[in-house]
Amino acid sequence: MAKEMQHSSMYLEQVDIEGYENGGIRKNLDDDGRAKRTGTWITASAHIITAVIGSGVLSLAWAIAQLGWVAGPVILMAFSFITFFTSTLLADCYRSPDPVTGKRNYTYMDAVRANLGGWKVTMCGLAQYANLVGITVGYTITASISMVAVKRSNCFHNHGHHVKCNTSNNPYMIIFACIQIVLSQIPNFHKLSWLSLVAAVMSFAYSSIGLGLSIAKVAGGGHARTSLTGTTVRVDVTPAQKVWRAFQAIGDIAFAYAFSTVLIEIQDTVRSSPPENKAMKRASFIGILTTTLFYVLCGCLGYAAFGNDAPGNFLTGFGFYEPFWLIDLANVCIAIHLIGAYQVFCQPIFSFVERYCHQRWSENKFITSEHAINIPYYGVYYLNSFRLVWRTIYVIVTAVLAMILPFFNDFLGLIGAAAFWPLTVYFPIEMYIARTRMPKFSVTWTWLKILSLACLIVSLVAAAGSIEGLINSLKTYKPFQSEQ
């Protein structure tokens, strides 16, 4: 029998509704009254791999082609080391003031508020949530590209390679959005472990297929042109294009490591024993090591296979050639992976908006009331009307934005550039300096500031390259008419 229950305080604290029974008695609670966390470094690693090995891996062959055999792998490894280093600093900010026994910070903004405060909290919020929105739009674009690739490969296989087989991305963006509308009703991050595990398996699958196809293409005796400096000026690109594309490639690589945005939220799913910061550091090491291995292999082997003509999405670059079924499988895996990755990045947005609305309008039953619905083979699901409406609107808006701006590489580069410095470098370093009360102009302080400044410069040049690419794309683009 359906029943309505008021739960504003419960929802504010993200308490698992299943812990309520017998008139509201809470069971299995954590030390702060929230639902007990059950995550481990394994589930945290799955979340990281789902977040990191996203669509970014598909553009790495193109990025290496712009930078060459020397600068490409060096920049890739540099971003890997920087991301791991700053993620260890960020993991220690989950509790304040002590990283083991202090008060929990449930979100990135909470950590900044506890350690820095002031205008930096607002700056963090703007950077984090704008980046999360951008990533969900980017994943909608990428998923549709992969779905279209399946249809086109089958078309080429059935009708021959002389047929154009042009297909619009827009219907596939709508299909992806419909799936996300359903999955977005998952209440919170704590319920996403199964989806992240599936997505992580999919990421390994399509990355492995891409590696295998690259190796086969190289072994087949192809004569792809490669060089130590990448694309050749006045042969492949103009001098200006060489500079802008190199900047954009740096942004693509930065995007490929974008998970600091949700690191604190992932850490908030990890149980308290062993200490969350130790489990998260282990998860970060495993996640970044795994992804870097795949990145180096996919980027370098993809460049070896395609040379200076490497496509923006290296799995679609195998064309629509045989074995078509393997290309189909890889692209299906990408689409499934991005279904999970989308949820990893949009759940913090959902949580932030819903917490704010519960605080602002705590007496509004549309926002606070839940209705229990008995679903066969699932159990009782508590439907919140506000959650249903607002999350559906969010998914629709991201899908519309994706239809308006379906520029894969330019979009990824801009997102990566905009988020890398503030969220991956600046805030973790500043919080570490504040938390440890590090003396100004000490050796460690100086080197950390130099690292932050260097990463700021990298972010600015990467953003410039991506904006230039977007401007060029917009000159010939007609909204809602994208075809491949």
mmCIF file of C-alpha atoms in Angstrom, residues 67 357 373 436 464 484:
data_model
loop_
_atom_site.group_PDB
_atom_site.id
_atom_site.type_symbol
_atom_site.label_atom_id
_atom_site.label_comp_id
_atom_site.label_asym_id
_atom_site.label_seq_id
_atom_site.Cartn_x
_atom_site.Cartn_y
_atom_site.Cartn_z
ATOM 1 C CA LEU A 67 52.225 16.450 -30.428
ATOM 2 C CA CYS A 357 15.893 23.076 -2.383
ATOM 3 C CA ILE A 373 5.847 2.154 -4.704
ATOM 4 C CA THR A 436 49.440 21.875 7.229
ATOM 5 C CA ALA A 464 42.664 28.860 -26.252
ATOM 6 C CA GLN A 484 28.204 11.533 -39.869
#
